[in-house]
């Protein structure tokens, strides 16, 4: 088969065609995942805050005035306590890893939609029902790559106060740009690992990461260009206070799904994989 890579415009046109009349189910799937993710983050933060207070202040029946004092104490810890923020930061990373398992189900939903298959909202839980350990490994890689790459800028941002001189603010911005330059090519290399998990369920997490890096050789620039092409729509979505994301995210994800399908169909003939 002759290699034929579709342009960004062609991939977007296929995405629009596939999504016609099916936005409703995709939006519902996104809302389900977002609500569960927000609930998980809130619950972890709430229980950790309660634990932190009880460690410092013996548990008893509090009066209204004492509850107000506890609330003030918690606000003080959030603003001044390094250990509180460090532990909470690690816990939130743990939540991010766990909830990133939803990526497997979201990409399964995208593949089913792109290939004209039956759509089920319960597909978003696929990563928790199937290959949970492997899905967690891939989710951990995805999350930790971002955290490690941006750790220097995050630490500097935490240490610098709001009233810091403009030179320090500029330093944070420059450091953030540097972190982004490191993060982007790495994230592009591993971007296909969840989709590959669905194609190669017998592969280990390490093999899936390597395979993603292999098939993305020479194509990271194409995917990055496609991602950049959505920036105008992302800015427009910000004007709707994020409501526009309910339509934009399905459009973007299905476009990326067709990028994957096209990449696999136009692959090197020596790479033996099933096609959709």
PDB file of C-alpha atoms in Angstrom, residues 70-245:
ATOM      1  CA  UNK A  70      -9.903  25.837  62.256  1.00  0.00           C
ATOM      2  CA  UNK A  71     -10.878  27.337  58.910  1.00  0.00           C
ATOM      3  CA  UNK A  72      -8.447  30.195  59.482  1.00  0.00           C
ATOM      4  CA  UNK A  73      -5.784  27.717  60.514  1.00  0.00           C
ATOM      5  CA  UNK A  74      -6.304  25.710  57.323  1.00  0.00           C
ATOM      6  CA  UNK A  75      -6.049  28.892  55.223  1.00  0.00           C
ATOM      7  CA  UNK A  76      -2.808  29.721  57.058  1.00  0.00           C
ATOM      8  CA  UNK A  77      -1.363  26.259  56.274  1.00  0.00           C
ATOM      9  CA  UNK A  78      -2.277  26.578  52.607  1.00  0.00           C
ATOM     10  CA  UNK A  79      -0.493  29.931  52.402  1.00  0.00           C
ATOM     11  CA  UNK A  80       2.536  29.314  54.625  1.00  0.00           C
ATOM     12  CA  UNK A  81       3.127  25.621  55.316  1.00  0.00           C
ATOM     13  CA  UNK A  82       5.662  24.012  52.982  1.00  0.00           C
ATOM     14  CA  UNK A  83       4.981  20.489  54.227  1.00  0.00           C
ATOM     15  CA  UNK A  84       1.217  20.886  53.793  1.00  0.00           C
ATOM     16  CA  UNK A  85       1.554  22.077  50.198  1.00  0.00           C
ATOM     17  CA  UNK A  86       4.202  19.485  49.356  1.00  0.00           C
ATOM     18  CA  UNK A  87       2.095  16.562  50.596  1.00  0.00           C
ATOM     19  CA  UNK A  88      -1.042  17.932  48.959  1.00  0.00           C
ATOM     20  CA  UNK A  89       0.915  18.354  45.708  1.00  0.00           C
ATOM     21  CA  UNK A  90       2.015  14.695  45.792  1.00  0.00           C
ATOM     22  CA  UNK A  91      -1.521  13.545  46.589  1.00  0.00           C
ATOM     23  CA  UNK A  92      -2.905  15.510  43.649  1.00  0.00           C
ATOM     24  CA  UNK A  93      -0.328  13.881  41.371  1.00  0.00           C
ATOM     25  CA  UNK A  94      -1.598  10.524  42.629  1.00  0.00           C
ATOM     26  CA  UNK A  95      -5.163  11.551  41.774  1.00  0.00           C
ATOM     27  CA  UNK A  96      -4.032  12.727  38.330  1.00  0.00           C
ATOM     28  CA  UNK A  97      -2.401   9.351  37.664  1.00  0.00           C
ATOM     29  CA  UNK A  98      -5.489   7.443  38.766  1.00  0.00           C
ATOM     30  CA  UNK A  99      -7.940   9.572  36.790  1.00  0.00           C
ATOM     31  CA  UNK A 100      -5.658   9.537  33.723  1.00  0.00           C
ATOM     32  CA  UNK A 101      -6.703   5.892  33.335  1.00  0.00           C
ATOM     33  CA  UNK A 102      -9.879   7.391  31.835  1.00  0.00           C
ATOM     34  CA  UNK A 103      -7.724   8.242  28.801  1.00  0.00           C
ATOM     35  CA  UNK A 104      -7.883   4.611  27.717  1.00  0.00           C
ATOM     36  CA  UNK A 105     -11.678   4.663  27.715  1.00  0.00           C
ATOM     37  CA  UNK A 106     -11.865   8.078  26.052  1.00  0.00           C
ATOM     38  CA  UNK A 107      -9.633   6.916  23.202  1.00  0.00           C
ATOM     39  CA  UNK A 108     -11.681   3.723  22.858  1.00  0.00           C
ATOM     40  CA  UNK A 109     -14.774   5.928  22.586  1.00  0.00           C
ATOM     41  CA  UNK A 110     -12.975   8.009  19.934  1.00  0.00           C
ATOM     42  CA  UNK A 111     -11.918   4.938  17.957  1.00  0.00           C
ATOM     43  CA  UNK A 112     -15.440   3.529  18.027  1.00  0.00           C
ATOM     44  CA  UNK A 113     -16.856   6.840  16.823  1.00  0.00           C
ATOM     45  CA  UNK A 114     -14.213   7.279  14.103  1.00  0.00           C
ATOM     46  CA  UNK A 115     -14.793   3.733  12.859  1.00  0.00           C
ATOM     47  CA  UNK A 116     -18.604   3.989  12.918  1.00  0.00           C
ATOM     48  CA  UNK A 117     -19.046   1.515  15.736  1.00  0.00           C
ATOM     49  CA  UNK A 118     -21.656   1.527  18.497  1.00  0.00           C
ATOM     50  CA  UNK A 119     -20.972   4.174  21.144  1.00  0.00           C
ATOM     51  CA  UNK A 120     -21.410   3.412  24.838  1.00  0.00           C
ATOM     52  CA  UNK A 121     -20.829   5.897  27.644  1.00  0.00           C
ATOM     53  CA  UNK A 122     -19.529   3.027  29.786  1.00  0.00           C
ATOM     54  CA  UNK A 123     -16.570   2.764  27.401  1.00  0.00           C
ATOM     55  CA  UNK A 124     -14.889   5.536  29.407  1.00  0.00           C
ATOM     56  CA  UNK A 125     -14.372   3.011  32.237  1.00  0.00           C
ATOM     57  CA  UNK A 126     -12.600   0.548  29.925  1.00  0.00           C
ATOM     58  CA  UNK A 127      -9.164   1.207  31.444  1.00  0.00           C
ATOM     59  CA  UNK A 128     -10.443   0.350  34.920  1.00  0.00           C
ATOM     60  CA  UNK A 129     -12.154  -2.852  33.771  1.00  0.00           C
ATOM     61  CA  UNK A 130      -9.428  -4.093  31.431  1.00  0.00           C
ATOM     62  CA  UNK A 131      -5.638  -4.006  31.762  1.00  0.00           C
ATOM     63  CA  UNK A 132      -5.857  -1.841  34.875  1.00  0.00           C
ATOM     64  CA  UNK A 133      -2.215  -2.321  35.839  1.00  0.00           C
ATOM     65  CA  UNK A 134      -0.917  -1.488  32.374  1.00  0.00           C
ATOM     66  CA  UNK A 135      -3.276   1.481  32.080  1.00  0.00           C
ATOM     67  CA  UNK A 136      -2.006   2.820  35.414  1.00  0.00           C
ATOM     68  CA  UNK A 137       1.606   2.481  34.248  1.00  0.00           C
ATOM     69  CA  UNK A 138       0.907   4.453  31.083  1.00  0.00           C
ATOM     70  CA  UNK A 139      -1.105   7.023  33.057  1.00  0.00           C
ATOM     71  CA  UNK A 140       1.813   7.398  35.474  1.00  0.00           C
ATOM     72  CA  UNK A 141       4.241   7.963  32.597  1.00  0.00           C
ATOM     73  CA  UNK A 142       1.935  10.558  31.032  1.00  0.00           C
ATOM     74  CA  UNK A 143       1.457  12.433  34.317  1.00  0.00           C
ATOM     75  CA  UNK A 144       5.025  12.230  35.613  1.00  0.00           C
ATOM     76  CA  UNK A 145       6.557  13.370  32.323  1.00  0.00           C
ATOM     77  CA  UNK A 146       4.593  16.601  32.616  1.00  0.00           C
ATOM     78  CA  UNK A 147       5.303  17.018  36.324  1.00  0.00           C
ATOM     79  CA  UNK A 148       9.043  16.405  35.983  1.00  0.00           C
ATOM     80  CA  UNK A 149       9.441  18.656  32.956  1.00  0.00           C
ATOM     81  CA  UNK A 150       7.642  21.549  34.642  1.00  0.00           C
ATOM     82  CA  UNK A 151       8.959  20.938  38.175  1.00  0.00           C
ATOM     83  CA  UNK A 152      11.601  23.724  38.064  1.00  0.00           C
ATOM     84  CA  UNK A 153       9.069  26.361  36.983  1.00  0.00           C
ATOM     85  CA  UNK A 154       6.502  25.083  39.516  1.00  0.00           C
ATOM     86  CA  UNK A 155       9.015  25.304  42.373  1.00  0.00           C
ATOM     87  CA  UNK A 156      10.133  28.799  41.384  1.00  0.00           C
ATOM     88  CA  UNK A 157       6.505  29.922  41.055  1.00  0.00           C
ATOM     89  CA  UNK A 158       5.783  28.643  44.570  1.00  0.00           C
ATOM     90  CA  UNK A 159       8.808  30.374  46.098  1.00  0.00           C
ATOM     91  CA  UNK A 160       8.222  33.774  44.499  1.00  0.00           C
ATOM     92  CA  UNK A 161       5.590  36.002  46.082  1.00  0.00           C
ATOM     93  CA  UNK A 162       2.969  37.973  44.153  1.00  0.00           C
ATOM     94  CA  UNK A 163       4.772  41.247  44.897  1.00  0.00           C
ATOM     95  CA  UNK A 164       8.078  39.979  43.505  1.00  0.00           C
ATOM     96  CA  UNK A 165      10.066  42.256  41.156  1.00  0.00           C
ATOM     97  CA  UNK A 166       9.259  42.000  37.455  1.00  0.00           C
ATOM     98  CA  UNK A 167      12.673  40.409  36.847  1.00  0.00           C
ATOM     99  CA  UNK A 168      11.621  37.377  38.880  1.00  0.00           C
ATOM    100  CA  UNK A 169       8.285  37.179  37.070  1.00  0.00           C
ATOM    101  CA  UNK A 170      10.132  37.288  33.753  1.00  0.00           C
ATOM    102  CA  UNK A 171      12.444  34.553  35.007  1.00  0.00           C
ATOM    103  CA  UNK A 172       9.453  32.321  35.719  1.00  0.00           C
ATOM    104  CA  UNK A 173       8.078  32.920  32.231  1.00  0.00           C
ATOM    105  CA  UNK A 174      11.430  32.142  30.601  1.00  0.00           C
ATOM    106  CA  UNK A 175      11.843  29.020  32.721  1.00  0.00           C
ATOM    107  CA  UNK A 176       8.320  27.929  31.788  1.00  0.00           C
ATOM    108  CA  UNK A 177       9.157  28.352  28.097  1.00  0.00           C
ATOM    109  CA  UNK A 178      12.301  26.278  28.598  1.00  0.00           C
ATOM    110  CA  UNK A 179      10.317  23.540  30.349  1.00  0.00           C
ATOM    111  CA  UNK A 180       7.796  23.570  27.499  1.00  0.00           C
ATOM    112  CA  UNK A 181      10.558  23.159  24.915  1.00  0.00           C
ATOM    113  CA  UNK A 182      11.673  20.026  26.765  1.00  0.00           C
ATOM    114  CA  UNK A 183       8.142  18.705  27.371  1.00  0.00           C
ATOM    115  CA  UNK A 184       6.634  19.057  23.883  1.00  0.00           C
ATOM    116  CA  UNK A 185       8.812  16.565  21.954  1.00  0.00           C
ATOM    117  CA  UNK A 186       8.611  14.014  24.773  1.00  0.00           C
ATOM    118  CA  UNK A 187       4.817  14.294  25.001  1.00  0.00           C
ATOM    119  CA  UNK A 188       4.506  13.970  21.231  1.00  0.00           C
ATOM    120  CA  UNK A 189       6.641  10.817  21.274  1.00  0.00           C
ATOM    121  CA  UNK A 190       4.415   9.059  23.825  1.00  0.00           C
ATOM    122  CA  UNK A 191       1.149  10.556  22.550  1.00  0.00           C
ATOM    123  CA  UNK A 192      -0.033   7.351  20.857  1.00  0.00           C
ATOM    124  CA  UNK A 193       0.537   4.881  23.710  1.00  0.00           C
ATOM    125  CA  UNK A 194      -3.102   4.690  24.901  1.00  0.00           C
ATOM    126  CA  UNK A 195      -4.362   4.135  21.368  1.00  0.00           C
ATOM    127  CA  UNK A 196      -1.669   1.511  20.850  1.00  0.00           C
ATOM    128  CA  UNK A 197      -2.771  -0.232  24.041  1.00  0.00           C
ATOM    129  CA  UNK A 198      -6.156  -0.776  22.413  1.00  0.00           C
ATOM    130  CA  UNK A 199      -4.459  -2.098  19.262  1.00  0.00           C
ATOM    131  CA  UNK A 200      -1.858  -4.233  21.053  1.00  0.00           C
ATOM    132  CA  UNK A 201      -3.382  -5.456  24.339  1.00  0.00           C
ATOM    133  CA  UNK A 202      -0.665  -8.105  24.608  1.00  0.00           C
ATOM    134  CA  UNK A 203       2.187  -5.585  24.665  1.00  0.00           C
ATOM    135  CA  UNK A 204       3.742  -4.466  27.945  1.00  0.00           C
ATOM    136  CA  UNK A 205       3.641  -0.813  29.002  1.00  0.00           C
ATOM    137  CA  UNK A 206       7.337  -0.459  28.141  1.00  0.00           C
ATOM    138  CA  UNK A 207       6.774  -1.931  24.676  1.00  0.00           C
ATOM    139  CA  UNK A 208       3.825   0.400  24.052  1.00  0.00           C
ATOM    140  CA  UNK A 209       5.898   3.454  24.979  1.00  0.00           C
ATOM    141  CA  UNK A 210       8.710   2.327  22.688  1.00  0.00           C
ATOM    142  CA  UNK A 211       6.258   1.599  19.870  1.00  0.00           C
ATOM    143  CA  UNK A 212       4.668   5.029  20.250  1.00  0.00           C
ATOM    144  CA  UNK A 213       8.102   6.671  19.997  1.00  0.00           C
ATOM    145  CA  UNK A 214       8.887   4.486  16.963  1.00  0.00           C
ATOM    146  CA  UNK A 215       5.781   5.288  14.934  1.00  0.00           C
ATOM    147  CA  UNK A 216       6.048   9.001  15.800  1.00  0.00           C
ATOM    148  CA  UNK A 217       9.540   9.325  14.341  1.00  0.00           C
ATOM    149  CA  UNK A 218       9.249  11.873  11.573  1.00  0.00           C
ATOM    150  CA  UNK A 219       5.648  12.705  12.488  1.00  0.00           C
ATOM    151  CA  UNK A 220       5.964  14.724  15.697  1.00  0.00           C
ATOM    152  CA  UNK A 221       6.078  17.924  13.646  1.00  0.00           C
ATOM    153  CA  UNK A 222       2.857  16.971  11.828  1.00  0.00           C
ATOM    154  CA  UNK A 223       0.994  16.320  15.064  1.00  0.00           C
ATOM    155  CA  UNK A 224       2.390  19.473  16.667  1.00  0.00           C
ATOM    156  CA  UNK A 225       1.191  21.505  13.687  1.00  0.00           C
ATOM    157  CA  UNK A 226      -2.285  19.978  14.023  1.00  0.00           C
ATOM    158  CA  UNK A 227      -2.316  20.855  17.723  1.00  0.00           C
ATOM    159  CA  UNK A 228      -1.257  24.441  17.014  1.00  0.00           C
ATOM    160  CA  UNK A 229      -3.974  24.758  14.372  1.00  0.00           C
ATOM    161  CA  UNK A 230      -6.580  24.471  17.149  1.00  0.00           C
ATOM    162  CA  UNK A 231      -5.242  27.507  19.053  1.00  0.00           C
ATOM    163  CA  UNK A 232      -7.711  30.010  17.514  1.00  0.00           C
ATOM    164  CA  UNK A 233     -10.632  27.782  18.532  1.00  0.00           C
ATOM    165  CA  UNK A 234      -9.135  27.344  22.002  1.00  0.00           C
ATOM    166  CA  UNK A 235      -8.952  31.132  22.436  1.00  0.00           C
ATOM    167  CA  UNK A 236     -12.549  31.452  21.275  1.00  0.00           C
ATOM    168  CA  UNK A 237     -13.549  28.770  23.770  1.00  0.00           C
ATOM    169  CA  UNK A 238     -11.975  30.813  26.562  1.00  0.00           C
ATOM    170  CA  UNK A 239     -14.403  33.622  25.724  1.00  0.00           C
ATOM    171  CA  UNK A 240     -17.263  31.211  26.547  1.00  0.00           C
ATOM    172  CA  UNK A 241     -15.685  30.492  29.971  1.00  0.00           C
ATOM    173  CA  UNK A 242     -14.836  26.960  28.863  1.00  0.00           C
ATOM    174  CA  UNK A 243     -18.328  25.972  27.722  1.00  0.00           C
ATOM    175  CA  UNK A 244     -17.082  25.807  24.143  1.00  0.00           C
ATOM    176  CA  UNK A 245     -14.716  23.026  25.189  1.00  0.00           C
TER     177      UNK A 245
END
